[in-house]
């Protein structure tokens, strides 16, 4: 890998045409292979930042570089898991998962093989031929994760992918995501409301505050991998969570 | 026949039976003369007796309506795709689509019939103009009603304009298109009948409108009613075909065609 960070966010601000300033002065450098959790209250600009990182919109202030380039390079696919499942209702689950590959010119048979493998990874192998409406909310979210993983992205952006799931399903998927990340070696930016989820998954937690959205803390989580249920049950985990929660509360007080 | 289909068909058929019974009762009890309102029995009798004449005319009118519908669908969808490509194209040309819609066909039909030598082609053109607008309006709306999240997904994966059109915009537009199609089938038939009235084509090319015109002049009211019944029935059948197509295309995914839970 080149020396340039995967993402270099420099003094980025974003103001919508409506006048709402969603972000101000956000600077971040994300290195290859990091797992960054973006943690913050609702409305602090997490989704906005993620869409800027994906190149879906241009920041109104500051700049972003991808692998040292001013534009997202076409050859390096992103995976993006939206906050809502965003499946095409007119296509079966497998066809939805195939989409990124087919748009990039893969032939159908190759794409189908990769889609079935990705669906198997998220535990939806037997739903490949189902229609999206036949899945539960959590299953739809998993299909959308399979779609993000299918093109073996170098950078995976996830917007609260498990927020709608029950705690057991969420913990299980967190365990699996952690394994996929270690196996595939992609760089991940994971948006979440949950301190526990952030501490469980991430090598680094970036805490944001609202109005205007900005970064208030940037902490390394040094616990070794693989992480599993034992990590979640350890005293170190509880200490870290309590520490972050204290900092978030303090920052909120300072802001108020 | 599935029980669901039976449930869809039985209520309207029951209403039809009731209406026909009431009509028959009224004509009989009030002794309405047949040259004012013929009884359903007499209309049915006329349908059978004049079947050769009426069937030929029905074939002509249906032919015009179906060809007009085909023209309206092809032109309407192409225009809508052009509109969806750019707001400028839409802003520049949409007013003319509206103009075409609000101009009464009876007013322009004589001109078209003068300009176009072949009467059949002139009729098809007039009816197509009538049926065109709902196809353009609905399909344009549909092509623009794409889920913004899916649009982002396509952009993220560097979809070409063509891929975005065929794999995203067109499927999203289908429910709207079928709404337009249902309206257009009826309008194509109305357009065909109105254009025939204006053209007044008799002889070999006589459609149902001509039969109504002639029956009116000859005070052959039962035949007039029979022709009306045929037009109405043709309209219902065309509409049902459009609904069937919509169901076939949307039954797996769109709310409008899903079975009740
Ligand atoms: N398209 C938009 N137009 C105008 N304002 C917007 C738009 N999208 C978001 N905002 C505003 O920007 C701010 C940040 O929104 P954003 O969706 O990024 O928050 P978030 O951190 O993802 O919240 P949540 O956790 O609830 O998803 C909010 O105040 C919101 O009102
Ligand atoms: Mg959000």
Short mmCIF file of C-alpha atoms and ligand atoms in Angstrom, two decimals:
data_model
loop_
_atom_site.label_atom_id
_atom_site.label_comp_id
_atom_site.label_asym_id
_atom_site.label_seq_id
_atom_site.Cartn_x
_atom_site.Cartn_y
_atom_site.Cartn_z
CA UNK A 1 0.00 0.00 0.00
CA UNK A 2 1.11 3.54 -0.69
CA UNK A 3 2.16 5.83 2.13
CA UNK A 4 -0.76 8.25 1.62
CA UNK A 5 -3.60 7.66 4.06
CA UNK A 6 -6.75 6.08 2.69
CA UNK A 7 -8.66 9.18 3.71
CA UNK A 8 -7.27 12.59 4.55
CA UNK A 9 -10.00 14.95 5.73
CA UNK A 10 -8.72 18.49 6.06
CA UNK A 11 -10.74 21.20 7.84
CA UNK A 12 -13.95 19.99 6.23
CA UNK A 13 -17.16 21.89 6.74
CA UNK A 14 -20.53 21.35 5.15
CA UNK A 15 -23.45 23.72 4.95
CA UNK A 16 -26.63 22.64 3.18
CA UNK A 17 -28.41 24.96 0.75
CA UNK A 18 -31.11 25.31 3.42
CA UNK A 19 -28.52 27.07 5.61
CA UNK A 20 -28.02 24.23 8.12
CA UNK A 21 -24.36 23.82 8.97
CA UNK A 22 -23.94 20.09 9.49
CA UNK A 23 -20.14 20.03 9.93
CA UNK A 24 -17.36 22.47 10.75
CA UNK A 25 -13.59 22.05 10.90
CA UNK A 26 -13.43 18.27 10.74
CA UNK A 27 -9.90 16.95 10.22
CA UNK A 28 -9.09 13.25 10.21
CA UNK A 29 -6.50 11.01 8.66
CA UNK A 30 -7.47 7.38 8.31
CA UNK A 31 -4.71 4.91 7.52
CA UNK A 32 -4.93 1.69 5.59
CA UNK A 33 -6.50 -1.11 7.58
CA UNK A 34 -7.92 1.02 10.37
CA UNK A 35 -11.39 0.38 11.77
CA UNK A 36 -12.72 3.79 12.77
CA UNK A 37 -15.94 4.16 14.71
CA UNK A 38 -17.69 7.53 14.33
CA UNK A 39 -19.65 8.02 17.53
CA UNK A 40 -22.06 10.85 18.18
CA UNK A 41 -25.60 11.90 19.05
CA UNK A 42 -28.37 12.04 16.49
CA UNK A 43 -28.09 14.96 14.11
CA UNK A 44 -24.38 15.64 14.67
CA UNK A 45 -23.55 15.15 11.01
CA UNK A 46 -22.38 11.52 10.90
CA UNK A 47 -24.35 10.63 7.79
CA UNK A 48 -23.31 13.89 6.15
CA UNK A 49 -19.62 13.16 6.84
CA UNK A 50 -19.96 9.62 5.50
CA UNK A 51 -21.54 10.81 2.25
CA UNK A 52 -18.68 13.29 1.85
CA UNK A 53 -16.20 10.47 2.46
CA UNK A 54 -17.96 8.46 -0.26
CA UNK A 55 -17.67 11.37 -2.68
CA UNK A 56 -21.45 11.60 -3.02
CA UNK A 57 -21.30 15.32 -2.25
CA UNK A 58 -18.49 17.85 -2.19
CA UNK A 59 -17.76 19.59 1.12
CA UNK A 60 -18.56 23.31 1.15
CA UNK A 61 -15.30 23.99 3.06
CA UNK A 62 -11.98 22.18 3.33
CA UNK A 63 -10.93 19.19 1.27
CA UNK A 64 -10.80 15.41 1.25
CA UNK A 65 -8.14 13.25 -0.37
CA UNK A 66 -8.54 9.58 -1.20
CA UNK A 67 -5.24 7.67 -1.29
CA UNK A 68 -3.65 11.06 -1.79
CA UNK A 69 -5.89 11.93 -4.75
CA UNK A 70 -8.41 14.79 -4.82
CA UNK A 71 -11.13 12.54 -6.30
CA UNK A 72 -12.24 9.04 -5.32
CA UNK A 73 -10.26 6.77 -7.63
CA UNK A 74 -12.51 4.79 -9.99
CA UNK A 75 -10.53 1.57 -9.68
CA UNK A 76 -10.97 1.21 -5.93
CA UNK A 77 -14.52 0.34 -5.06
CA UNK A 78 -16.20 1.61 -1.92
CA UNK A 79 -18.72 -0.37 -0.05
CA UNK A 80 -21.44 1.78 1.45
CA UNK A 81 -24.07 0.47 3.83
CA UNK A 82 -26.81 3.09 4.03
CA UNK A 83 -28.74 3.84 7.21
CA UNK A 84 -31.81 2.26 5.51
CA UNK A 85 -31.49 -1.04 3.56
CA UNK A 86 -32.06 0.68 0.17
CA UNK A 87 -32.73 -2.48 -1.84
CA UNK A 88 -34.33 -2.42 -5.28
CA UNK A 89 -37.83 -3.80 -4.63
CA UNK A 90 -38.16 -5.07 -8.21
CA UNK A 91 -35.11 -7.33 -7.97
CA UNK A 92 -34.64 -10.54 -6.01
CA UNK A 93 -32.15 -10.53 -3.13
CA UNK A 94 -29.33 -12.10 -5.17
CA UNK A 95 -29.87 -9.63 -8.01
CA UNK A 96 -29.64 -6.78 -5.52
CA UNK A 97 -26.37 -8.12 -4.16
CA UNK A 98 -24.97 -8.67 -7.69
CA UNK A 99 -25.59 -5.06 -8.64
CA UNK A 100 -22.22 -3.46 -7.76
CA UNK A 101 -20.38 -6.14 -9.73
CA UNK A 102 -22.69 -5.95 -12.72
CA UNK A 103 -22.46 -2.16 -12.84
CA UNK A 104 -18.70 -2.59 -12.98
CA UNK A 105 -19.00 -4.92 -15.94
CA UNK A 106 -18.78 -8.39 -14.37
CA UNK A 107 -20.63 -11.07 -16.25
CA UNK A 108 -23.71 -12.41 -14.59
CA UNK A 109 -22.41 -15.86 -13.67
CA UNK A 110 -19.33 -14.48 -11.91
CA UNK A 111 -21.42 -11.86 -10.15
CA UNK A 112 -23.95 -14.48 -9.08
CA UNK A 113 -21.24 -16.67 -7.58
CA UNK A 114 -19.83 -13.74 -5.62
CA UNK A 115 -23.34 -12.69 -4.54
CA UNK A 116 -24.14 -16.15 -3.20
CA UNK A 117 -20.86 -16.19 -1.28
CA UNK A 118 -21.58 -12.74 0.19
CA UNK A 119 -25.12 -13.80 1.13
CA UNK A 120 -23.75 -16.91 2.82
CA UNK A 121 -21.43 -14.72 4.87
CA UNK A 122 -24.34 -12.71 6.26
CA UNK A 123 -26.43 -15.85 6.81
CA UNK A 124 -28.93 -15.27 4.01
CA UNK A 125 -27.87 -18.10 1.69
CA UNK A 126 -31.34 -19.59 1.47
CA UNK A 127 -32.96 -16.22 0.72
CA UNK A 128 -31.06 -15.54 -2.51
CA UNK A 129 -34.23 -15.98 -4.57
CA UNK A 130 -36.57 -14.13 -2.21
CA UNK A 131 -38.00 -10.68 -2.90
CA UNK A 132 -36.80 -7.91 -0.59
CA UNK A 133 -40.31 -7.42 0.81
CA UNK A 134 -40.27 -11.03 2.00
CA UNK A 135 -37.36 -10.30 4.38
CA UNK A 136 -37.54 -8.88 7.89
CA UNK A 137 -35.99 -5.47 8.57
CA UNK A 138 -32.82 -7.01 9.99
CA UNK A 139 -32.52 -9.44 7.08
CA UNK A 140 -32.84 -6.58 4.61
CA UNK A 141 -30.02 -4.79 6.41
CA UNK A 142 -27.88 -7.92 6.16
CA UNK A 143 -28.63 -8.17 2.43
CA UNK A 144 -27.49 -4.59 2.07
CA UNK A 145 -24.24 -5.47 3.91
CA UNK A 146 -23.74 -8.42 1.56
CA UNK A 147 -24.13 -6.00 -1.34
CA UNK A 148 -21.49 -3.69 0.15
CA UNK A 149 -19.06 -6.59 0.67
CA UNK A 150 -19.59 -8.27 -2.69
CA UNK A 151 -17.10 -6.18 -4.66
CA UNK A 152 -14.36 -6.72 -2.02
CA UNK A 153 -14.09 -3.00 -1.32
CA UNK A 154 -10.88 -1.46 -0.02
CA UNK A 155 -12.93 1.02 1.99
CA UNK A 156 -16.18 0.11 3.67
CA UNK A 157 -18.44 2.90 4.97
CA UNK A 158 -21.24 1.76 7.27
CA UNK A 159 -24.01 4.04 8.55
CA UNK A 160 -25.50 2.53 11.71
CA UNK A 161 -25.98 -0.78 9.95
CA UNK A 162 -27.22 -2.66 13.01
CA UNK A 163 -29.16 0.09 14.79
CA UNK A 164 -32.52 -1.51 13.96
CA UNK A 165 -31.55 -4.95 15.24
CA UNK A 166 -32.07 -6.52 18.64
CA UNK A 167 -29.03 -6.68 20.90
CA UNK A 168 -28.32 -10.38 20.33
CA UNK A 169 -28.39 -10.08 16.55
CA UNK A 170 -26.34 -6.92 16.75
CA UNK A 171 -23.65 -8.53 18.91
CA UNK A 172 -23.48 -11.51 16.59
CA UNK A 173 -23.14 -9.35 13.50
CA UNK A 174 -20.55 -7.19 15.25
CA UNK A 175 -18.54 -10.37 15.95
CA UNK A 176 -18.80 -11.37 12.31
CA UNK A 177 -18.00 -7.94 10.95
CA UNK A 178 -14.88 -7.92 13.08
CA UNK A 179 -13.84 -11.24 11.49
CA UNK A 180 -14.59 -10.09 7.94
CA UNK A 181 -12.55 -6.98 8.53
CA UNK A 182 -9.60 -9.02 9.78
CA UNK A 183 -9.87 -11.55 6.94
CA UNK A 184 -10.39 -9.10 4.11
CA UNK A 185 -8.18 -6.32 5.41
CA UNK A 186 -10.35 -3.43 4.25
CA UNK A 187 -10.44 -0.02 5.92
CA UNK A 188 -13.72 0.63 7.71
CA UNK A 189 -15.58 3.73 8.88
CA UNK A 190 -18.47 2.67 11.06
CA UNK A 191 -21.09 5.15 12.26
CA UNK A 192 -22.86 4.28 15.48
CA UNK A 193 -24.76 5.69 18.47
CA UNK A 194 -23.55 2.91 20.69
CA UNK A 195 -20.41 3.33 22.79
CA UNK A 196 -20.27 -0.45 23.38
CA UNK A 197 -20.43 -1.22 19.69
CA UNK A 198 -17.72 1.35 18.93
CA UNK A 199 -15.37 0.01 21.61
CA UNK A 200 -16.01 -3.57 20.59
CA UNK A 201 -15.24 -3.12 16.89
CA UNK A 202 -12.89 -0.23 16.42
CA UNK A 203 -9.17 0.34 16.49
CA UNK A 204 -10.05 4.00 16.98
CA UNK A 205 -13.11 5.87 18.17
CA UNK A 206 -13.83 9.37 16.84
CA UNK A 207 -16.38 11.17 18.99
CA UNK A 208 -18.48 13.91 17.43
CA UNK A 209 -20.71 16.57 18.95
CA UNK A 210 -23.70 18.38 17.47
CA UNK A 211 -24.55 21.93 16.46
CA UNK A 212 -22.32 22.38 14.66
CA UNK A 213 -21.05 18.87 13.98
CA UNK A 214 -17.39 18.54 14.90
CA UNK A 215 -14.86 16.08 16.30
CA UNK A 216 -14.41 16.36 20.06
CA UNK A 217 -12.28 13.30 20.81
CA UNK A 218 -10.16 10.79 18.93
CA UNK A 219 -9.16 7.73 20.96
CA UNK A 220 -7.19 4.61 20.07
CA UNK A 221 -8.61 1.29 21.28
CA UNK A 222 -5.57 -0.88 21.71
CA UNK A 223 -7.16 -4.20 22.65
CA UNK A 224 -5.83 -7.12 20.60
CA UNK A 225 -7.72 -8.97 17.86
CA UNK A 226 -9.46 -11.28 17.32
CA UNK A 227 -12.11 -9.79 19.56
CA UNK A 228 -15.10 -11.82 20.52
CA UNK A 229 -17.61 -12.19 23.36
CA UNK A 230 -14.67 -12.47 25.81
CA UNK A 231 -13.58 -8.92 24.92
CA UNK A 232 -17.09 -7.63 25.41
CA UNK A 233 -17.21 -9.24 28.89
CA UNK A 234 -13.75 -8.06 30.02
CA UNK A 235 -13.15 -5.40 32.70
CA UNK A 236 -10.94 -3.43 30.26
CA UNK A 237 -13.90 -3.13 27.89
CA UNK A 238 -16.14 -1.78 30.66
CA UNK A 239 -13.46 0.71 31.75
CA UNK A 240 -13.04 2.01 28.18
CA UNK A 241 -16.79 2.39 27.70
CA UNK A 242 -17.12 4.27 30.99
CA UNK A 243 -14.19 6.51 30.06
CA UNK A 244 -15.65 7.39 26.64
CA UNK A 245 -19.06 7.96 28.12
CA UNK A 246 -17.50 10.38 30.66
CA UNK A 247 -15.72 12.29 27.89
CA UNK A 248 -18.87 12.51 25.80
CA UNK A 249 -20.82 13.85 28.78
CA UNK A 250 -18.07 16.35 29.62
CA UNK A 251 -17.90 17.56 26.04
CA UNK A 252 -21.66 17.94 25.94
CA UNK A 253 -21.50 20.01 29.12
CA UNK A 254 -18.74 22.23 27.72
CA UNK A 255 -20.79 22.73 24.58
CA UNK A 256 -23.95 23.61 26.50
CA UNK B 1 -60.35 -19.30 -11.59
CA UNK B 2 -58.86 -18.41 -8.26
CA UNK B 3 -61.14 -17.25 -5.43
CA UNK B 4 -59.36 -13.86 -5.54
CA UNK B 5 -60.24 -13.34 -9.19
CA UNK B 6 -63.83 -14.37 -8.46
CA UNK B 7 -63.98 -11.75 -5.75
CA UNK B 8 -62.74 -9.15 -8.20
CA UNK B 9 -65.23 -10.11 -10.91
CA UNK B 10 -68.40 -10.97 -9.01
CA UNK B 11 -69.30 -7.57 -7.50
CA UNK B 12 -69.15 -5.57 -10.77
CA UNK B 13 -71.05 -8.35 -12.59
CA UNK B 14 -73.71 -8.27 -9.89
CA UNK B 15 -74.03 -4.50 -10.30
CA UNK B 16 -74.33 -4.94 -14.07
CA UNK B 17 -77.07 -7.55 -13.63
CA UNK B 18 -78.96 -5.23 -11.26
CA UNK B 19 -78.71 -2.28 -13.64
CA UNK B 20 -79.88 -4.31 -16.62
CA UNK B 21 -82.78 -5.70 -14.59
CA UNK B 22 -83.79 -2.19 -13.48
CA UNK B 23 -83.55 -0.91 -17.06
CA UNK B 24 -85.70 -3.79 -18.35
CA UNK B 25 -88.26 -3.25 -15.58
CA UNK B 26 -88.45 0.50 -16.22
CA UNK B 27 -88.86 0.15 -19.99
CA UNK B 28 -91.55 -2.51 -19.54
CA UNK B 29 -93.50 -0.90 -16.68
CA UNK B 30 -93.39 2.66 -18.04
CA UNK B 31 -94.02 1.37 -21.60
CA UNK B 32 -91.14 3.42 -23.01
CA UNK B 33 -91.20 3.20 -26.83
CA UNK B 34 -88.21 1.42 -28.44
CA UNK B 35 -87.29 4.48 -30.54
CA UNK B 36 -86.64 6.42 -27.28
CA UNK B 37 -85.04 3.74 -25.09
CA UNK B 38 -85.00 0.13 -26.30
CA UNK B 39 -85.18 -2.64 -23.72
CA UNK B 40 -82.03 -4.65 -22.92
CA UNK B 41 -83.67 -7.62 -24.61
CA UNK B 42 -84.15 -5.68 -27.81
CA UNK B 43 -80.57 -4.39 -27.69
CA UNK B 44 -79.31 -7.94 -27.20
CA UNK B 45 -81.49 -9.08 -30.07
CA UNK B 46 -80.10 -6.31 -32.31
CA UNK B 47 -76.54 -7.25 -31.34
CA UNK B 48 -77.20 -10.75 -32.62
CA UNK B 49 -79.22 -9.75 -35.68
CA UNK B 50 -76.75 -7.06 -36.87
CA UNK B 51 -73.67 -8.99 -35.79
CA UNK B 52 -71.94 -9.03 -39.18
CA UNK B 53 -72.23 -5.26 -39.63
CA UNK B 54 -71.40 -4.42 -36.01
CA UNK B 55 -68.49 -6.84 -35.73
CA UNK B 56 -66.86 -5.38 -38.84
CA UNK B 57 -67.26 -1.86 -37.46
CA UNK B 58 -65.99 -2.90 -34.03
CA UNK B 59 -62.93 -4.38 -35.71
CA UNK B 60 -62.25 -1.09 -37.50
CA UNK B 61 -62.66 1.06 -34.39
CA UNK B 62 -60.59 -1.30 -32.22
CA UNK B 63 -57.90 -1.38 -34.89
CA UNK B 64 -57.66 2.42 -34.89
CA UNK B 65 -57.68 2.56 -31.08
CA UNK B 66 -54.98 -0.11 -30.66
CA UNK B 67 -52.71 1.39 -33.30
CA UNK B 68 -53.18 4.82 -31.73
CA UNK B 69 -52.35 3.34 -28.33
CA UNK B 70 -49.18 1.78 -29.70
CA UNK B 71 -48.11 5.09 -31.26
CA UNK B 72 -48.92 6.98 -28.04
CA UNK B 73 -46.93 4.50 -25.92
CA UNK B 74 -43.83 4.55 -28.10
CA UNK B 75 -43.83 8.32 -28.58
CA UNK B 76 -44.88 9.02 -24.97
CA UNK B 77 -42.17 6.85 -23.43
CA UNK B 78 -39.46 8.28 -25.70
CA UNK B 79 -40.56 11.83 -24.92
CA UNK B 80 -40.63 11.06 -21.19
CA UNK B 81 -37.11 9.60 -21.34
CA UNK B 82 -35.93 12.75 -23.12
CA UNK B 83 -37.63 14.90 -20.46
CA UNK B 84 -36.03 12.88 -17.68
CA UNK B 85 -32.56 13.40 -19.14
CA UNK B 86 -32.58 17.12 -18.54
CA UNK B 87 -34.69 19.72 -16.78
CA UNK B 88 -34.00 22.06 -19.70
CA UNK B 89 -35.55 19.76 -22.26
CA UNK B 90 -38.51 19.21 -19.97
CA UNK B 91 -39.01 22.93 -19.26
CA UNK B 92 -38.76 23.78 -22.97
CA UNK B 93 -41.11 21.14 -24.35
CA UNK B 94 -43.55 20.25 -21.57
CA UNK B 95 -45.80 23.25 -22.30
CA UNK B 96 -46.28 21.92 -25.83
CA UNK B 97 -47.26 18.52 -24.52
CA UNK B 98 -49.86 20.31 -22.39
CA UNK B 99 -50.97 22.36 -25.39
CA UNK B 100 -51.56 19.16 -27.33
CA UNK B 101 -53.57 17.84 -24.41
CA UNK B 102 -55.86 20.83 -23.95
CA UNK B 103 -56.60 21.36 -27.65
CA UNK B 104 -59.94 19.62 -28.31
CA UNK B 105 -59.44 16.79 -30.78
CA UNK B 106 -62.71 17.65 -32.60
CA UNK B 107 -61.15 21.02 -33.41
CA UNK B 108 -57.97 19.69 -34.98
CA UNK B 109 -59.29 16.43 -36.45
CA UNK B 110 -60.69 18.11 -39.62
CA UNK B 111 -57.26 19.64 -40.28
CA UNK B 112 -55.45 16.35 -39.77
CA UNK B 113 -57.92 14.64 -42.07
CA UNK B 114 -57.28 17.27 -44.75
CA UNK B 115 -53.51 17.09 -44.36
CA UNK B 116 -53.13 13.33 -44.22
CA UNK B 117 -54.29 11.62 -47.41
CA UNK B 118 -54.91 8.18 -45.91
CA UNK B 119 -58.00 8.46 -43.70
CA UNK B 120 -57.02 5.47 -41.59
CA UNK B 121 -53.65 7.04 -40.78
CA UNK B 122 -55.38 10.35 -40.00
CA UNK B 123 -57.73 8.59 -37.56
CA UNK B 124 -54.85 6.81 -35.84
CA UNK B 125 -52.96 10.10 -35.52
CA UNK B 126 -55.93 11.91 -33.96
CA UNK B 127 -56.59 9.14 -31.46
CA UNK B 128 -52.88 8.92 -30.63
CA UNK B 129 -52.79 12.65 -29.83
CA UNK B 130 -55.64 12.13 -27.35
CA UNK B 131 -53.94 9.16 -25.67
CA UNK B 132 -50.43 10.64 -25.60
CA UNK B 133 -50.48 13.02 -22.66
CA UNK B 134 -51.12 10.65 -19.74
CA UNK B 135 -48.29 8.45 -21.00
CA UNK B 136 -45.87 11.39 -21.13
CA UNK B 137 -46.98 12.91 -17.83
CA UNK B 138 -47.00 9.69 -15.80
CA UNK B 139 -43.82 8.22 -17.24
CA UNK B 140 -41.91 11.48 -16.72
CA UNK B 141 -43.06 11.62 -13.10
CA UNK B 142 -42.06 7.98 -12.65
CA UNK B 143 -38.60 8.42 -14.17
CA UNK B 144 -38.03 11.26 -11.71
CA UNK B 145 -39.34 9.36 -8.68
CA UNK B 146 -36.22 7.33 -8.02
CA UNK B 147 -35.28 6.52 -4.42
CA UNK B 148 -32.40 8.95 -3.65
CA UNK B 149 -30.57 6.22 -1.75
CA UNK B 150 -30.60 3.95 -4.80
CA UNK B 151 -29.46 6.86 -6.95
CA UNK B 152 -26.49 7.29 -4.59
CA UNK B 153 -25.78 3.58 -4.76
CA UNK B 154 -25.62 3.75 -8.57
CA UNK B 155 -23.38 6.82 -8.45
CA UNK B 156 -21.10 5.15 -5.92
CA UNK B 157 -20.67 2.22 -8.28
CA UNK B 158 -20.02 4.53 -11.22
CA UNK B 159 -23.05 3.43 -13.18
CA UNK B 160 -23.25 4.85 -16.70
CA UNK B 161 -26.21 6.99 -17.77
CA UNK B 162 -27.52 4.02 -19.71
CA UNK B 163 -27.22 1.64 -16.71
CA UNK B 164 -28.95 4.18 -14.47
CA UNK B 165 -31.76 4.55 -17.01
CA UNK B 166 -32.36 0.87 -17.71
CA UNK B 167 -31.68 -0.61 -14.28
CA UNK B 168 -32.95 2.14 -12.02
CA UNK B 169 -35.12 4.82 -13.62
CA UNK B 170 -37.20 2.57 -15.87
CA UNK B 171 -38.04 -0.01 -13.17
CA UNK B 172 -38.90 2.84 -10.76
CA UNK B 173 -41.16 4.38 -13.42
CA UNK B 174 -43.11 1.19 -14.20
CA UNK B 175 -45.92 1.68 -11.64
CA UNK B 176 -46.46 5.23 -12.91
CA UNK B 177 -46.26 4.13 -16.55
CA UNK B 178 -48.98 1.54 -15.97
CA UNK B 179 -51.17 4.19 -14.36
CA UNK B 180 -50.76 6.23 -17.54
CA UNK B 181 -51.42 3.18 -19.71
CA UNK B 182 -54.77 2.54 -18.04
CA UNK B 183 -55.92 6.07 -18.72
CA UNK B 184 -54.48 5.99 -22.24
CA UNK B 185 -56.41 2.86 -23.28
CA UNK B 186 -59.72 4.58 -22.61
CA UNK B 187 -58.59 7.78 -24.27
CA UNK B 188 -57.37 5.95 -27.38
CA UNK B 189 -60.82 4.43 -27.79
CA UNK B 190 -62.56 7.76 -27.22
CA UNK B 191 -60.13 9.41 -29.63
CA UNK B 192 -60.84 6.78 -32.28
CA UNK B 193 -64.61 7.25 -31.97
CA UNK B 194 -64.42 11.06 -32.01
CA UNK B 195 -62.08 11.08 -35.01
CA UNK B 196 -64.41 8.71 -36.88
CA UNK B 197 -67.33 11.03 -36.16
CA UNK B 198 -65.42 13.94 -37.66
CA UNK B 199 -64.15 11.96 -40.66
CA UNK B 200 -67.56 10.36 -41.26
CA UNK B 201 -65.99 7.47 -43.12
CA UNK B 202 -68.62 5.07 -44.46
CA UNK B 203 -68.55 1.97 -46.66
CA UNK B 204 -65.65 -0.43 -46.17
CA UNK B 205 -63.98 1.66 -43.49
CA UNK B 206 -67.08 2.33 -41.38
CA UNK B 207 -66.34 2.16 -37.66
CA UNK B 208 -68.76 2.09 -34.75
CA UNK B 209 -69.01 5.88 -34.75
CA UNK B 210 -70.36 5.78 -38.30
CA UNK B 211 -72.93 3.14 -37.28
CA UNK B 212 -74.07 5.39 -34.42
CA UNK B 213 -74.29 8.36 -36.79
CA UNK B 214 -76.32 6.41 -39.35
CA UNK B 215 -78.53 4.73 -36.76
CA UNK B 216 -79.31 8.19 -35.34
CA UNK B 217 -80.28 9.56 -38.73
CA UNK B 218 -82.42 6.49 -39.47
CA UNK B 219 -83.91 6.56 -35.95
CA UNK B 220 -82.68 2.98 -35.53
CA UNK B 221 -82.25 3.47 -31.79
CA UNK B 222 -81.77 -0.23 -30.91
CA UNK B 223 -78.77 -0.39 -33.26
CA UNK B 224 -77.46 2.85 -31.81
CA UNK B 225 -77.64 1.29 -28.35
CA UNK B 226 -76.03 -1.90 -29.58
CA UNK B 227 -73.09 0.08 -30.98
CA UNK B 228 -72.79 1.98 -27.69
CA UNK B 229 -72.75 -1.26 -25.73
CA UNK B 230 -69.97 -2.56 -27.97
CA UNK B 231 -67.86 0.58 -27.46
CA UNK B 232 -68.34 0.37 -23.70
CA UNK B 233 -67.49 -3.33 -23.69
CA UNK B 234 -64.38 -2.70 -25.80
CA UNK B 235 -63.30 -0.01 -23.33
CA UNK B 236 -63.73 -2.34 -20.37
CA UNK B 237 -61.81 -5.12 -22.11
CA UNK B 238 -58.95 -2.77 -23.07
CA UNK B 239 -58.77 -1.43 -19.52
CA UNK B 240 -58.73 -4.97 -18.12
CA UNK B 241 -55.89 -5.92 -20.46
CA UNK B 242 -53.91 -2.90 -19.25
CA UNK B 243 -54.59 -3.92 -15.64
CA UNK B 244 -53.51 -7.48 -16.39
CA UNK B 245 -50.24 -6.23 -17.87
CA UNK B 246 -49.67 -4.05 -14.81
CA UNK B 247 -50.31 -7.01 -12.55
CA UNK B 248 -47.91 -9.24 -14.49
CA UNK B 249 -45.17 -6.63 -14.31
CA UNK B 250 -45.61 -5.46 -10.72
CA UNK B 251 -47.12 -8.37 -8.79
CA UNK B 252 -43.88 -9.34 -7.09
CA UNK B 253 -42.87 -6.01 -5.74
CA UNK B 254 -45.15 -3.03 -6.03
CA UNK B 255 -47.61 -2.20 -3.24
CA UNK B 256 -50.42 -1.60 -5.74
CA UNK B 257 -50.41 -5.21 -6.93
CA UNK B 258 -49.50 -7.13 -3.78
CA UNK B 259 -52.08 -9.53 -2.34
CA UNK B 260 -53.67 -8.39 0.92
CA UNK B 261 -51.99 -9.85 3.99
N1 LIG C 1 -30.40 17.17 2.78
C1 LIG C 1 -30.33 17.99 3.86
N2 LIG C 1 -30.72 19.28 3.77
C2 LIG C 1 -30.65 20.12 4.83
N3 LIG C 1 -30.20 19.75 6.04
C3 LIG C 1 -29.80 18.47 6.20
C4 LIG C 1 -29.85 17.53 5.12
N4 LIG C 1 -29.38 16.34 5.58
C5 LIG C 1 -29.07 16.54 6.86
N5 LIG C 1 -29.31 17.83 7.26
C6 LIG C 1 -29.04 18.42 8.58
O1 LIG C 1 -27.68 18.18 8.89
C7 LIG C 1 -27.54 17.80 10.24
C8 LIG C 1 -26.79 16.49 10.31
O2 LIG C 1 -27.56 15.47 9.72
P1 LIG C 1 -27.04 13.98 9.58
O3 LIG C 1 -28.05 13.20 8.83
O4 LIG C 1 -25.66 14.00 9.04
O5 LIG C 1 -27.02 13.53 11.12
P2 LIG C 1 -26.63 12.12 11.76
O6 LIG C 1 -25.52 12.39 12.70
O7 LIG C 1 -26.41 11.11 10.71
O8 LIG C 1 -27.92 11.79 12.62
P3 LIG C 1 -28.59 10.35 12.93
O9 LIG C 1 -27.75 9.70 13.95
O10 LIG C 1 -29.93 10.72 13.48
O11 LIG C 1 -28.66 9.60 11.65
C9 LIG C 1 -28.93 17.75 10.84
O12 LIG C 1 -29.11 18.94 11.60
C10 LIG C 1 -29.86 17.76 9.66
O13 LIG C 1 -30.99 18.53 9.95
MG1 LIG C 2 -27.44 9.42 10.12
#
